[in-house]
Structure formats: C-alpha cells, structure tokens
Coordinates of C-alpha atoms in Angstrom, one line a residue:
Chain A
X241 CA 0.0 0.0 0.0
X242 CA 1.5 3.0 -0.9
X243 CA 1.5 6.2 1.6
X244 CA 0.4 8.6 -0.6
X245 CA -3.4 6.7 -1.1
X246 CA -6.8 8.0 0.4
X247 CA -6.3 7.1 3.8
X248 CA -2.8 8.8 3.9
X249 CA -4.6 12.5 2.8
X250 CA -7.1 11.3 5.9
X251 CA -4.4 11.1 8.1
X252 CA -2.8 14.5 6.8
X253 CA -6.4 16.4 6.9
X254 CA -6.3 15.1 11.0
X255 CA -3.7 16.2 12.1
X256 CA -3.8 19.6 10.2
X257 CA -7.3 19.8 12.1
X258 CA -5.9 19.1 15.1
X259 CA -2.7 21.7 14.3
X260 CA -4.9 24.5 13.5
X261 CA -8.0 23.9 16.3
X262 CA -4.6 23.7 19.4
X263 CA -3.9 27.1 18.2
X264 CA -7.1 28.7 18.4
X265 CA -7.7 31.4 20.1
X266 CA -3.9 31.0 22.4
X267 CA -2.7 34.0 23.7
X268 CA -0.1 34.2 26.6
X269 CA 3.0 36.2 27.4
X270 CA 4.8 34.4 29.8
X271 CA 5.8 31.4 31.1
X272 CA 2.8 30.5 34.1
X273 CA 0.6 31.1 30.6
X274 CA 2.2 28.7 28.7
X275 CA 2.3 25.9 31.2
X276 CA -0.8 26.2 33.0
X277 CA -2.6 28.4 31.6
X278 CA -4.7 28.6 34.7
X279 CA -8.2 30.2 34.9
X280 CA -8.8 29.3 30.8
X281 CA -9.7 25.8 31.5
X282 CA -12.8 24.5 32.8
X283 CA -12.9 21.5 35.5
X284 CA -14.3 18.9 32.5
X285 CA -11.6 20.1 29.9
X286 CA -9.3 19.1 32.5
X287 CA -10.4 16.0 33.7
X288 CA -10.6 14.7 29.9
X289 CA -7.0 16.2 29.5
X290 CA -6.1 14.1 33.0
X291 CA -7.6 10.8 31.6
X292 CA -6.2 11.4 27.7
X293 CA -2.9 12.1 28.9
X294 CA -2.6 9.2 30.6
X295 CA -3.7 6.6 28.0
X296 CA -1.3 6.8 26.0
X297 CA 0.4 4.4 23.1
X298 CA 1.7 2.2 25.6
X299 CA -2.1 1.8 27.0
X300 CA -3.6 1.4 23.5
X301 CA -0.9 -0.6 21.5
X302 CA 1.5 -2.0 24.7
X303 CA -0.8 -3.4 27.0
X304 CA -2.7 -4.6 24.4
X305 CA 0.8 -6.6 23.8
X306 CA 0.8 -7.8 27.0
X307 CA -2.5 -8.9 27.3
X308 CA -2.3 -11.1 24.0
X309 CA 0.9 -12.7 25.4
X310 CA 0.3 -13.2 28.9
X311 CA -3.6 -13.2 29.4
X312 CA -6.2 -12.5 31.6
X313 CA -3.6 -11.2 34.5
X314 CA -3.2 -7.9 33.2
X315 CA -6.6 -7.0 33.9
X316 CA -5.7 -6.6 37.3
X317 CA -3.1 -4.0 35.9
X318 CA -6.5 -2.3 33.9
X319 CA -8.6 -2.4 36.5
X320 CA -5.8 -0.8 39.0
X321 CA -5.1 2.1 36.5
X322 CA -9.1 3.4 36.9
X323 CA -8.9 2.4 40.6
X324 CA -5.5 3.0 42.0
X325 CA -4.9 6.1 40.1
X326 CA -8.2 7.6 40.5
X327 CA -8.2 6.9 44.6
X328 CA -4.5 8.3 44.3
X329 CA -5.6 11.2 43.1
X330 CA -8.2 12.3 45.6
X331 CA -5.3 11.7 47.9
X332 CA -3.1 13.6 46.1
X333 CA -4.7 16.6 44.5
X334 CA -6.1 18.7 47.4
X335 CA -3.1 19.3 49.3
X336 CA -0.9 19.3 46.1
X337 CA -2.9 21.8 45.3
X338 CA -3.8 24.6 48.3
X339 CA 0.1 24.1 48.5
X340 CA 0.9 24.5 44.8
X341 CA -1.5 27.5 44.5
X342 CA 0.3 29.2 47.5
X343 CA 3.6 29.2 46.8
X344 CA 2.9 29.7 43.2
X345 CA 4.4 26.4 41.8
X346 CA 4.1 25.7 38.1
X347 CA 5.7 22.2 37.7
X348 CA 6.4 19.7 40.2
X349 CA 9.9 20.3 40.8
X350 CA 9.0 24.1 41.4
X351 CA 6.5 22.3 44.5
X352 CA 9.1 20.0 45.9
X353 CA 11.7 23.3 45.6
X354 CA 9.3 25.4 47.2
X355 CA 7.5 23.2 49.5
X356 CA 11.5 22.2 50.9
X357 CA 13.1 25.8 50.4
X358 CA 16.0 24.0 48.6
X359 CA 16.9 24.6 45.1
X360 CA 18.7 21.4 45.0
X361 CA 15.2 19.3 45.2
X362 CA 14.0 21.5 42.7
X363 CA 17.0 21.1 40.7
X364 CA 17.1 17.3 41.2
X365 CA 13.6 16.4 40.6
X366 CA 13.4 18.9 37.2
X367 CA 16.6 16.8 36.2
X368 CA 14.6 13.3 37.1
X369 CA 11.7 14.6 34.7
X370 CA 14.3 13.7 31.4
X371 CA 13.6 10.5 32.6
X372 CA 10.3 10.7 30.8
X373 CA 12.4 10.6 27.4
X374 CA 11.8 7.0 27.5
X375 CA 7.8 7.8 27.9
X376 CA 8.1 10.3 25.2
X377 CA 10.1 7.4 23.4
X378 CA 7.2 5.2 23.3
X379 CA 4.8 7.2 21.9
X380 CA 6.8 8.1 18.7
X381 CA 7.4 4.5 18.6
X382 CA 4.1 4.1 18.7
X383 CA 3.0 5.5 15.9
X384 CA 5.7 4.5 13.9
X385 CA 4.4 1.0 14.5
X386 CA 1.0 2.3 12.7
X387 CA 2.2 4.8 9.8
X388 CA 4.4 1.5 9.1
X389 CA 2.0 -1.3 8.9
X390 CA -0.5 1.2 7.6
X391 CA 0.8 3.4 4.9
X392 CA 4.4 1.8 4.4
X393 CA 6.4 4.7 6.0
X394 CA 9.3 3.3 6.9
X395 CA 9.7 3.0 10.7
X396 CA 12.9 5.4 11.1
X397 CA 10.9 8.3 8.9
X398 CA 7.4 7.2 11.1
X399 CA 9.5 8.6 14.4
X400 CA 10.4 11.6 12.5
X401 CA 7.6 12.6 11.2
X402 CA 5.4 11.7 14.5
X403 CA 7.9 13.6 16.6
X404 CA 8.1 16.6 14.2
X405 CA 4.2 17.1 14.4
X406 CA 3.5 17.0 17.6
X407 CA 6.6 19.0 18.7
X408 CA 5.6 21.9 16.5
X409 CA 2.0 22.5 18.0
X410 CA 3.3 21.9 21.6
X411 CA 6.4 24.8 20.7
X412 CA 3.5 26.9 19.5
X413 CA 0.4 26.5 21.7
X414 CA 1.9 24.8 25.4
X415 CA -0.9 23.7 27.8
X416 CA -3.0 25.8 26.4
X417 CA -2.9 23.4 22.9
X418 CA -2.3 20.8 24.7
X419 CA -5.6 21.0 26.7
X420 CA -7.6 22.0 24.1
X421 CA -6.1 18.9 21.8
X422 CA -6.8 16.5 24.3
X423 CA -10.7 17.5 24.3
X424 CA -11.5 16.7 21.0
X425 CA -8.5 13.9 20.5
X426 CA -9.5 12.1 24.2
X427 CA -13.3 12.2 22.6
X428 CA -12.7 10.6 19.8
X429 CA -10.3 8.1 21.7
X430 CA -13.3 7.3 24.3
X431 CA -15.8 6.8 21.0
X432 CA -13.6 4.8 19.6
X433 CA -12.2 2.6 22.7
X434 CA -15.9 1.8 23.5
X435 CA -16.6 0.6 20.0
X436 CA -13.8 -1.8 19.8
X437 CA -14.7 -2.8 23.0
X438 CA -18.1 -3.9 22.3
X439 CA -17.5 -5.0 18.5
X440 CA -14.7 -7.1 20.0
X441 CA -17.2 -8.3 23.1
X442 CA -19.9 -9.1 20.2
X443 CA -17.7 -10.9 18.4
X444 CA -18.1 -14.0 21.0
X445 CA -21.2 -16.3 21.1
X446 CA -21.5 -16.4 25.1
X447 CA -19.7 -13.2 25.9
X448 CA -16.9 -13.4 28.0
X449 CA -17.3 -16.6 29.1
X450 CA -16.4 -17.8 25.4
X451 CA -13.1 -15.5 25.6
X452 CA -12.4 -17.2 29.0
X453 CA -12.8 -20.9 27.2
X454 CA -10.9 -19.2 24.3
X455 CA -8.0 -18.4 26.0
X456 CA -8.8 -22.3 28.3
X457 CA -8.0 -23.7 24.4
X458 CA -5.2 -21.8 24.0
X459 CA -3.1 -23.4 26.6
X460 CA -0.2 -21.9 28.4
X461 CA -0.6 -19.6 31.3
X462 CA -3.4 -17.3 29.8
X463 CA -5.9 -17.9 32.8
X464 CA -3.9 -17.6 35.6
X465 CA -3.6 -15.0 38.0
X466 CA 0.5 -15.2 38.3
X467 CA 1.8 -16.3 34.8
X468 CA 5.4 -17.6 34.7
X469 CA 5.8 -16.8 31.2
X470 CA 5.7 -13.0 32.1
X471 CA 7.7 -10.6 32.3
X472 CA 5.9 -8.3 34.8
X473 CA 3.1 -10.1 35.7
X474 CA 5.6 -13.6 37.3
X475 CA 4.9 -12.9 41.0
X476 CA 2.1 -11.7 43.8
X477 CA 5.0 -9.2 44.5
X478 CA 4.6 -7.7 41.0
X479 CA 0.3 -7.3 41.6
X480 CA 1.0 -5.2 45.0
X481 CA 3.7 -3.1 43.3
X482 CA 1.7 -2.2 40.4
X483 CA -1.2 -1.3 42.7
X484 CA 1.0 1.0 44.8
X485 CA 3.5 2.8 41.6
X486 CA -0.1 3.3 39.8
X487 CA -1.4 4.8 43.3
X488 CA 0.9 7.1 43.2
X489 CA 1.5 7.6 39.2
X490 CA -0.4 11.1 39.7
X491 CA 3.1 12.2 40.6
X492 CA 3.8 12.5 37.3
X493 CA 4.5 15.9 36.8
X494 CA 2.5 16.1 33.4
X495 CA 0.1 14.5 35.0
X496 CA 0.1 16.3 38.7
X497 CA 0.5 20.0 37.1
X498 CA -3.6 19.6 35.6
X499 CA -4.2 20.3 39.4
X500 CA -2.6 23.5 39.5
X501 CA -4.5 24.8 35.8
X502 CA -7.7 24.1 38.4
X503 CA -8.9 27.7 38.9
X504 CA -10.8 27.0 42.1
X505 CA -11.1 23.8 44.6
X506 CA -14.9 23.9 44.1
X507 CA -14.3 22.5 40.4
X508 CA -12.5 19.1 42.3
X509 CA -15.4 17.2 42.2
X510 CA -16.3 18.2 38.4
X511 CA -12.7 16.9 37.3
X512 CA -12.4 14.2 39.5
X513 CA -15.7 12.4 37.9
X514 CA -14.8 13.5 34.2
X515 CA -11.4 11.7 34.9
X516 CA -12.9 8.7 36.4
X517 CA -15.3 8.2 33.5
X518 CA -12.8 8.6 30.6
X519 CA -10.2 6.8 32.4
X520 CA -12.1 3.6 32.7
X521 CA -13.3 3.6 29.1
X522 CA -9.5 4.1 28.2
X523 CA -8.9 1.2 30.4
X524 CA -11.4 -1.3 28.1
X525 CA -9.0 -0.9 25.8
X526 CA -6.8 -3.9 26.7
X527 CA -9.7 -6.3 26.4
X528 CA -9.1 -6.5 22.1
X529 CA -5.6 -8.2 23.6
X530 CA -7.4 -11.1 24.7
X531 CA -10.0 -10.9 22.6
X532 CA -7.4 -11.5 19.8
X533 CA -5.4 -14.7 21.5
X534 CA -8.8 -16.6 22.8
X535 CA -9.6 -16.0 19.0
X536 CA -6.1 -18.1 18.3
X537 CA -5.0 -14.6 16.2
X538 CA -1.1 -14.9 15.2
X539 CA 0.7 -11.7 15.5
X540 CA 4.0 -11.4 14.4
X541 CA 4.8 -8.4 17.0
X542 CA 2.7 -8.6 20.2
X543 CA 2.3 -4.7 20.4
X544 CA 0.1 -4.2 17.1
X545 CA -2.6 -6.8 18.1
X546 CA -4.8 -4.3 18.2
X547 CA -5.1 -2.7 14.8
X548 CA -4.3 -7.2 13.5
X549 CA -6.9 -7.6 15.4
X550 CA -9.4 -4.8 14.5
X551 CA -8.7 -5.6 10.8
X552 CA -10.6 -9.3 11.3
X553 CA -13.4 -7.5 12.5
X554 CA -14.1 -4.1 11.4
X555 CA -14.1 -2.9 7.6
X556 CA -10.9 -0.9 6.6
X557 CA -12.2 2.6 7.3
X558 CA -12.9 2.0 11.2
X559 CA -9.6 0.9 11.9
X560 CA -8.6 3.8 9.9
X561 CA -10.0 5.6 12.7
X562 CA -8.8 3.4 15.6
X563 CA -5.7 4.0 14.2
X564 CA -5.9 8.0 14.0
X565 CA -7.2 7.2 18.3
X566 CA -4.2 5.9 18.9
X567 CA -1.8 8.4 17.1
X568 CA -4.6 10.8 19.2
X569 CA -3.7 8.7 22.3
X570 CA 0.3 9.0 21.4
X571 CA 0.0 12.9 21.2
X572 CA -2.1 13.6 23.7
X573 CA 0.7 12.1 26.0
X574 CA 3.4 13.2 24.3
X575 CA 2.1 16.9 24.7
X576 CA 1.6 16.6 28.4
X577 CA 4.9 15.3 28.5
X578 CA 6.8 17.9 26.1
X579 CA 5.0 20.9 28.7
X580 CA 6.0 19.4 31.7
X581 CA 9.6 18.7 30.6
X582 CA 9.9 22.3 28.7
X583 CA 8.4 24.3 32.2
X584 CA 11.3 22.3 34.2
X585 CA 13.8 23.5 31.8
X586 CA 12.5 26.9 31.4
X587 CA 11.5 27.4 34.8
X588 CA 13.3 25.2 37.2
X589 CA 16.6 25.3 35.3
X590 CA 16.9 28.0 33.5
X591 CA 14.4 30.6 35.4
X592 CA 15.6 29.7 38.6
X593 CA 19.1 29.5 38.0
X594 CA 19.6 32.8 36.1
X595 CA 17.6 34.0 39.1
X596 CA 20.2 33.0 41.4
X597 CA 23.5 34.6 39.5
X598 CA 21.6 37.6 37.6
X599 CA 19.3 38.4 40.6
X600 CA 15.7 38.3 41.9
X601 CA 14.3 40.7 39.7
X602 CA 13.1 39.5 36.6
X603 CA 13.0 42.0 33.8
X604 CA 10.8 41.6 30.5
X605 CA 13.1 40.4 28.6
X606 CA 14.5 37.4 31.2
X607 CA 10.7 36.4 31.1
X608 CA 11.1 36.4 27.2
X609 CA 14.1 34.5 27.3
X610 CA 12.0 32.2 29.9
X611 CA 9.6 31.1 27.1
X612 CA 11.8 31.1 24.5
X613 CA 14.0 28.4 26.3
X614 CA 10.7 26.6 27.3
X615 CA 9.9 26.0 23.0
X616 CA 13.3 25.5 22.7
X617 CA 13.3 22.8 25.0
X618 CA 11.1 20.7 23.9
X619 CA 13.2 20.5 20.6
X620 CA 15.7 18.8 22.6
X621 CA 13.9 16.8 24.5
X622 CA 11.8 15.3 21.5
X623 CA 15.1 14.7 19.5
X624 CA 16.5 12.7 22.5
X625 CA 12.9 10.9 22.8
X626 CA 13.5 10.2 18.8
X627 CA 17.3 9.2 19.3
X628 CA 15.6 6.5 21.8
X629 CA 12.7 5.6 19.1
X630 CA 15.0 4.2 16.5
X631 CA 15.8 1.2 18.1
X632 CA 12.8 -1.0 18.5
X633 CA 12.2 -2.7 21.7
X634 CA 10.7 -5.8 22.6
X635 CA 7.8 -4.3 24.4
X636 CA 7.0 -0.6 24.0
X637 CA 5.1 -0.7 27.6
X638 CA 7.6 -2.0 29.5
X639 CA 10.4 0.8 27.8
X640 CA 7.6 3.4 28.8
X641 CA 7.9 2.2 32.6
X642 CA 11.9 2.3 33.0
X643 CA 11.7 6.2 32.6
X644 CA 8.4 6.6 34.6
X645 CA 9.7 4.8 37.4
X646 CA 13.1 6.9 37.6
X647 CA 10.9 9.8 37.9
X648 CA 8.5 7.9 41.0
X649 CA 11.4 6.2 42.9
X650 CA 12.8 10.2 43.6
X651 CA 9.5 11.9 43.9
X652 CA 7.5 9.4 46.3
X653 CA 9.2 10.0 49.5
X654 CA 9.1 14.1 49.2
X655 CA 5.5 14.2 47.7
X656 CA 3.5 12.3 49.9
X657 CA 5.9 13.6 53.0
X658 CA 5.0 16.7 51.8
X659 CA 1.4 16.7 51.4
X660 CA 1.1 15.0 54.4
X661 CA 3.2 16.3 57.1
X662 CA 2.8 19.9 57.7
X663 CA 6.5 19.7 59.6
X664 CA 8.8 18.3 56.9
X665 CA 12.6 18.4 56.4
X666 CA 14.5 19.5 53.9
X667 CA 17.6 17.1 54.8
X668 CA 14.7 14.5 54.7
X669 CA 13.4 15.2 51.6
X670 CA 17.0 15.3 49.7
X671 CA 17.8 11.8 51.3
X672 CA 14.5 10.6 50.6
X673 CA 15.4 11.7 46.8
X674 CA 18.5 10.3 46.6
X675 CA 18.2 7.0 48.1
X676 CA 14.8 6.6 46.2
X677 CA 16.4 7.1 42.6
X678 CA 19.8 5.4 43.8
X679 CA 18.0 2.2 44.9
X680 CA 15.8 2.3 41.8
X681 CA 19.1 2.5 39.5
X682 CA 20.7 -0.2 41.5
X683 CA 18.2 -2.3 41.7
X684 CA 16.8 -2.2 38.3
X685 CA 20.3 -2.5 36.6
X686 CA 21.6 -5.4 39.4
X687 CA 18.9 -7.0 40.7
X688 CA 15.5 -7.1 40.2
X689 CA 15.0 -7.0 36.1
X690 CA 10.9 -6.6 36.5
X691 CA 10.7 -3.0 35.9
X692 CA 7.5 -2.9 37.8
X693 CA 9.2 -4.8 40.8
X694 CA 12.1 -2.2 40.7
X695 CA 10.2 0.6 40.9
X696 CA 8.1 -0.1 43.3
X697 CA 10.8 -1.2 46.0
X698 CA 12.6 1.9 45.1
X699 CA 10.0 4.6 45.5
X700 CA 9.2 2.3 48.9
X701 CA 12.5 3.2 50.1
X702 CA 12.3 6.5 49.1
X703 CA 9.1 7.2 50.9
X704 CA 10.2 5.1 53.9
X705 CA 13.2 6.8 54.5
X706 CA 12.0 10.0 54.1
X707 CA 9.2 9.3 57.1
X708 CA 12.2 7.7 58.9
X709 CA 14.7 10.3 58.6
X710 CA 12.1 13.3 58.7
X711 CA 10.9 11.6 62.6
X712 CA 14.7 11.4 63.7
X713 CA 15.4 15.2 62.6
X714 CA 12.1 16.7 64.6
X715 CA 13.0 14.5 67.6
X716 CA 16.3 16.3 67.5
X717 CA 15.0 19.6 67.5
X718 CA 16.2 20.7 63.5
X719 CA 13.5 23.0 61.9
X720 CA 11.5 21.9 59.5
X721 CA 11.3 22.9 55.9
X722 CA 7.9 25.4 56.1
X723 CA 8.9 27.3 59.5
X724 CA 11.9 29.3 57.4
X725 CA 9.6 31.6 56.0
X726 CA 9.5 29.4 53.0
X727 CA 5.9 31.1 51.6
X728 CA 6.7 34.6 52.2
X729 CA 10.1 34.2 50.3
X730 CA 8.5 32.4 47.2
X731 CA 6.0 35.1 46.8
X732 CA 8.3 37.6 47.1
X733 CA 10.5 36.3 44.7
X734 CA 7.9 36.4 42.0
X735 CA 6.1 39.6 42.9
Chain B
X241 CA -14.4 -18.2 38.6
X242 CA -12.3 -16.2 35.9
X243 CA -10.0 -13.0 36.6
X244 CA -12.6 -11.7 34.2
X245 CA -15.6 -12.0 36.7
X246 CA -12.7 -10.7 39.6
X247 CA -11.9 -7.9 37.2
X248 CA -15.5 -6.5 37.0
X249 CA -16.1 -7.2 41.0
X250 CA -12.8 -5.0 41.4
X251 CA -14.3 -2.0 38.8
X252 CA -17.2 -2.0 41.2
X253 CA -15.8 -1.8 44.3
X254 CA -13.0 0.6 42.9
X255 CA -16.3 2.7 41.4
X256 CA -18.0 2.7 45.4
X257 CA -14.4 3.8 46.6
X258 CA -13.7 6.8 44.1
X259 CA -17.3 7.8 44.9
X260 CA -17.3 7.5 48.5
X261 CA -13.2 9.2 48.8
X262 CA -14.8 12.4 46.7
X263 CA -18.4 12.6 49.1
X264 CA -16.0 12.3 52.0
X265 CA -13.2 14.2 51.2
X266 CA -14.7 17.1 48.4
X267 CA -17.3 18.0 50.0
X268 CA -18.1 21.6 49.0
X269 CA -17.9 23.0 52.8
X270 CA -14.4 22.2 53.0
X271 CA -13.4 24.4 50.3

C-alpha cells in the first residue's frame, strides 16, 4: 500500500485539524501562561486532558501486547489504573494543590523546591523529569508501528515525522494546545475505545465466558492470575507493586501540574468524575488483547494486536479511525509530557538559575528569554525521545515504565511527606530523593529485572526513608522545611 | 471463577471507593 493513497490524505487532513483547532484562540506572554494556563480551563476540559494524557500508546498498542501474550492477568493492571490512580488522586490533589496555589508552583519540581526551600530538590527532581524521554520514546514509537503497517512509512521516517508534528503544535500553543487537543483527541479516543470494545465483546457467542474458554483452548498460562511466562506479571510481588506505583502515578509531573490549571477547589469534584469516567473507558481498551489470542489470532509483533486484530473485525475505514485514536492517544501524552519537561527546563533550570547569578528581579526580557527556552526545550527533548525511538524494543510498555519509574522512585518519599506532614525536612526530603532514585538505579540495573518490581521497591524506600529520617530530625529539634519563611520568600521572589 | 468476573467485582468496588473518597473528602464545605 502505498502512503500517498486515500487514507494517507485522511491522516494529513487530522492532524492539520488538530494543528490548527490547538492554536485557536492561544494567547499568553509568559511562562505560568504557557504551562498552566490557569483560569482558561474548565474542570471537564481538565479531567478529559487528565484521563487522555494518561492513555497513551503504551495503554492502547502496549498493553494490548501484553494482554495477548500473557492473558487475563493484566486486567488486574487495567482495572488498577481506573482504581489505583483515580483513589490516588483524591489523595493527592487537594493538598498538592492549596500548596501549589500558594507558593505559586508551576511544575512539580517548582513544588518539591518550594515546598522544601532548597533549590537542589527542585533542581534534582526537574533533572529526574528527562527521565520521561523513554515515555516520550514510546509514543513516537508508537506510531511509527501504525504509519508502518499502515501506509508503508518506513519505521525510522514514522518517528520523525510523528515527533516533528506533535513538537511543532506543543512549541507553539503549550498547555493551552495541549488542553484543548486533548478534548477533541481524548473524545474521539473514548468513542472509539468503546466501540472496539463492544465490536470485540460481540464478536463471541457467550460473551466473556467464550473468551475465558478461548484463552482455556489456548493453553499456556493465559488464565492464571501469576503467569510464569511473564515478564511483569511472574509474581504476587509484581500485583502489589503495580497497585501502589499506579497509586501514586499522579506524581507524574505532566500528569500532577492539571491540578494546579484548576482555577478554584470547588471544580475538584467536576474533574475528578470526568477523569474517572474517561479513564475507565481508556482502560477497556486492553480487552481486544485477549480478545485477539482466545480467537487463536497470530501476531508477528505482540504490540500491534490491536489494529491485526481490528482488521478481522471491522471494515478498513474504522480501523482507519482506531488507528488515528491511537496516534490521538500518542499525542495527547506526548504533549503533556513535552509541557511538563519544557516548564522544568525553562523554569526550574533556567528561570531559577539565572535568578540566582543575575538576581531576583526579573525584567521583560528574562521572562522572554524564559519562554523562548521553554519552546526550545522541547526541541531537545523530543530529538532525544526520537534518538531512543530508533531502536525497536521488545515491548513498548515496559520501555515506557523504565523512565516513569526513575521519575517515582525520587519523587515518592518528598510528595507524599510533603502533602502529608505539615512539619517536613528538607535534609529529609534530599535523602528521601536520593536514596529513592539510587536504589531504583541499583536495583533495576543489578537485581531485580521486572521493571515494575524495581520501581516499586525503590519509590518504597524512598518514601520510607524520608518518614524515617524526617521523625529522627524533629525528635532532634532541627526546623522543619515550612517554618523558614519558605511562603513569604517564594512570593516575594515572583512579585 | 475467571479473573474476568474478579476484574469486573474490582471495577465495582473501585467505582464505590472513588465515589465514597470524593463525598467524603470534596465536600463543597471544606473548600
């Protein structure tokens, strides 16, 4: 099939659509604008950006992988990303919030800085966000996968081209774009994720109890709960530590900064719910996985059962459309991720540092500069993302999870310390950091090689030593992190 | 019975905890 054909020029019209609707209407002068843009979003535009960002490539095409090679297990991964991450997030987000709003945080790095007084947190965890180039990674790969098996783009020139859109409407429109993408992209993902659902539900005589005898037939491990022939899902360990890392997977900082775009805590409960709902239609999504192996479906790579699959069941032009869901899917993460990683460059890098050897004050044109390093930024970071890309791996979810769990095992500890605890150290926090993405680096590389297992131990440690440590320090009498005047300093320095 | 049928037990009691966490922690008063 060649690319240029009628379904390429559908693909084309899309994303110029989606191009031209992300920079509608944008307007914004400095860097708060361009990664928050706080006050312009409603509580329901948020929420759907929440859930949209989350499902990603990895959700659509990865665990889709996983689910046609190891079975009925990762349900319990499915199910724990609407429950774990939803519950997490009521935990999270009202503290993270009254916190974020007063000491004028935009990122997450810029909280844990503030929140500790210490420009080394916020230096350190803006540095741990690169980890995410991995997640970015996965994306472009992706939809390489699809503009490959698809239209015949050659996978090396399917990264390019996938990176090369999305970075130019994120460099143009930030969150702003990105919000307003995500609406009609995480739509049109939900439309579509229910569809396949059902169609694939249909496509069994007795429902699921036919998929569960399917996948009986099959043989192997595909019914059991803890399936030696998996990667991830080999242990009892590995359930508990997905339920915890997707517990606390809100600290993502693309993910976490939606909170602070909230204009006013009465709009929780609005974007709470809208998250909820879209985030467990995302979640059906890994179903066509075992759809496709209790139907005894051959793939030759694991990660594009779904559109194999799709292709059985559905006439050509819907799975042209699943297909443009999960590019949607791709972006919609992908932006999220570009805005968080450019505001901890701009801000927490460069903002912060130039405020520390130029000064406090902050002239127009240092706010300028600000932004333009922002755009800049994600440049670099998407080239590295593509760098990554050109290898293929062997599963695109579990590459995904390597750089999202270097970002967790440092966070943890700090985050929920400092939500929780109104008296918490700095000294605390930095060990907390440091032992959390030590151990994670260790142990991943040395020991443990299930990336979910790693991560979870890691961030553990992180968030156990920082509780230890922290209750050590105020039983010695050292002052705690918010009793040096930390608020009143922050909003001085931006006023 | 199947980690399907668990699956769908768990996506109702996760639905009963989401709902219960925001009555209990978002109510409108406390903001």
């Amino acid at each position: 099939m060649s690319f240029f054909n009628g379904s390429a020029l559908i693909l084309i019209l899309y994303m110029a659509a989606i191009f031209v609707f992300s920079i509608w209407g944008r307007s914004f002068k400095t860097i708060e604008d361009f990664v928050l843009a706080r006050g312009k979003l409603g509580p329901y535009a948020l929420g759907l950006s929440f859930a949209s960002s989350y499902a990603s490539a990895s959700l659509f095409l990865g665990v889709n992988g996983w689910s046609y090679s190891w079975g009925e297990s990762v349900l319990f991964y499915t199910v724990f990303i609407f429950g774990f991450t939803i519950l997490g997030l009521l935990f999270f987000a009202k503290r993270f919030r009254k916190i974020g709003v007063e000491q004028n945080s935009v990122s997450l790095a810029d909280w844990v800085g503030n929140r500790y007084n210490s420009n080394m947190l916020r230096t350190g965890v803006a540095a741990l966000t690169l980890f995410h180039v991995t997640y970015i990674a996965g994306q472009f790969i992706g939809v390489a996968y699809l503009l490959q098996s698809f239209f015949s783009v050659p996978y090396t020139w399917g990264v390019i081209l996938s990176a090369l859109v999305v970075m130019i409407y994120v460099s143009v429109g930030g969150t702003y774009s990105n919000v307003r993408t995500d609406l009609v992209q995480g739509v049109v993902m939900a439309i579509i994720a229910l569809v396949v659902f059902i169609g694939g539900y249909l496509s069994f005589p007795h429902g699921f109890t036919s998929v569960h005898q399917g996948l009986l037939n099959q043989g192997g491990h595909f019914t059991q709960l803890v399936n030696p022939d998996s990667s991830i899902f080999n242990s009892v360990w590995a359930f508990v530590s997905i339920a915890w890392l997707l517990f606390i997977f809100v600290a993502n900082p693309h993910l976490v900064s939606l909170v602070l775009s909230l204009k006013d805590p009465k709009e929780f409960r609005k974007f709470f719910g809208t998250a909820a709902v879209f985030l467990f239609i995302y979640q059906l999504m890994p179903f066509t996985g075992l759809f496709a192996r209790a139907n005894g479906l051959v793939v030759a790579k694991a990660d594009m059962v779904l559109p194999e699959f799709l292709k059985l069941l559905f006439p050509g032009s819907f799975v042209m459309l699943v297909i443009l869901a999960v590019i949607s899917a791709a972006f919609t993460t992908v932006n999220a991720l570009l805005v968080a990683v450019s505001a901890v460059i701009s801000n927490d890098l460069y903002r912060k540092g130039s405020s520390l050897i130029l000064g406090q004050r902050e002239t127009g044109k240092r706010k300028d500069i600000t932004l333009l390093v922002g755009r800049i930024s994600i440049w670099v970071v998407g080239a590295a993302a593509v760098s990554i890309a050109l290898t293929q791996p062997k599963s695109l979810t579990s590459l995904v999870w390597i750089g999202i769990n270097g970002v967790l095992s440092g966070v943890a500890g700090p985050l929920i310390a400092g939500i929780l605890m109104p008296k918490a150290h700095r000294a605390a926090a930095i060990f907390s950091f440091f032992a959390g993405v030590g151990s994670y680096l260790v142990i991943f590389a040395f020991f443990i090689s299930n990336v979910m297992e790693a991560g979870a131990l890691s961030s553990a440690i992180g968030t156990v030593l920082m509780f230890a440590v922290n209750w050590v320090l105020s039983h010695s009498g050292a002052k705690a992190a918010d009793e040096s005047g930390i608020f009143t300093d922050t909003i001085r320095l931006y006023k | 019975m199947s980690i399907i049928t668990v699956y769908w037990a768990l996506v109702l009691v996760f639905s009963l905890a989401i709902i219960a966490g925001i009555r209990l922690f978002y109510r409108e008063a406390d903001e």
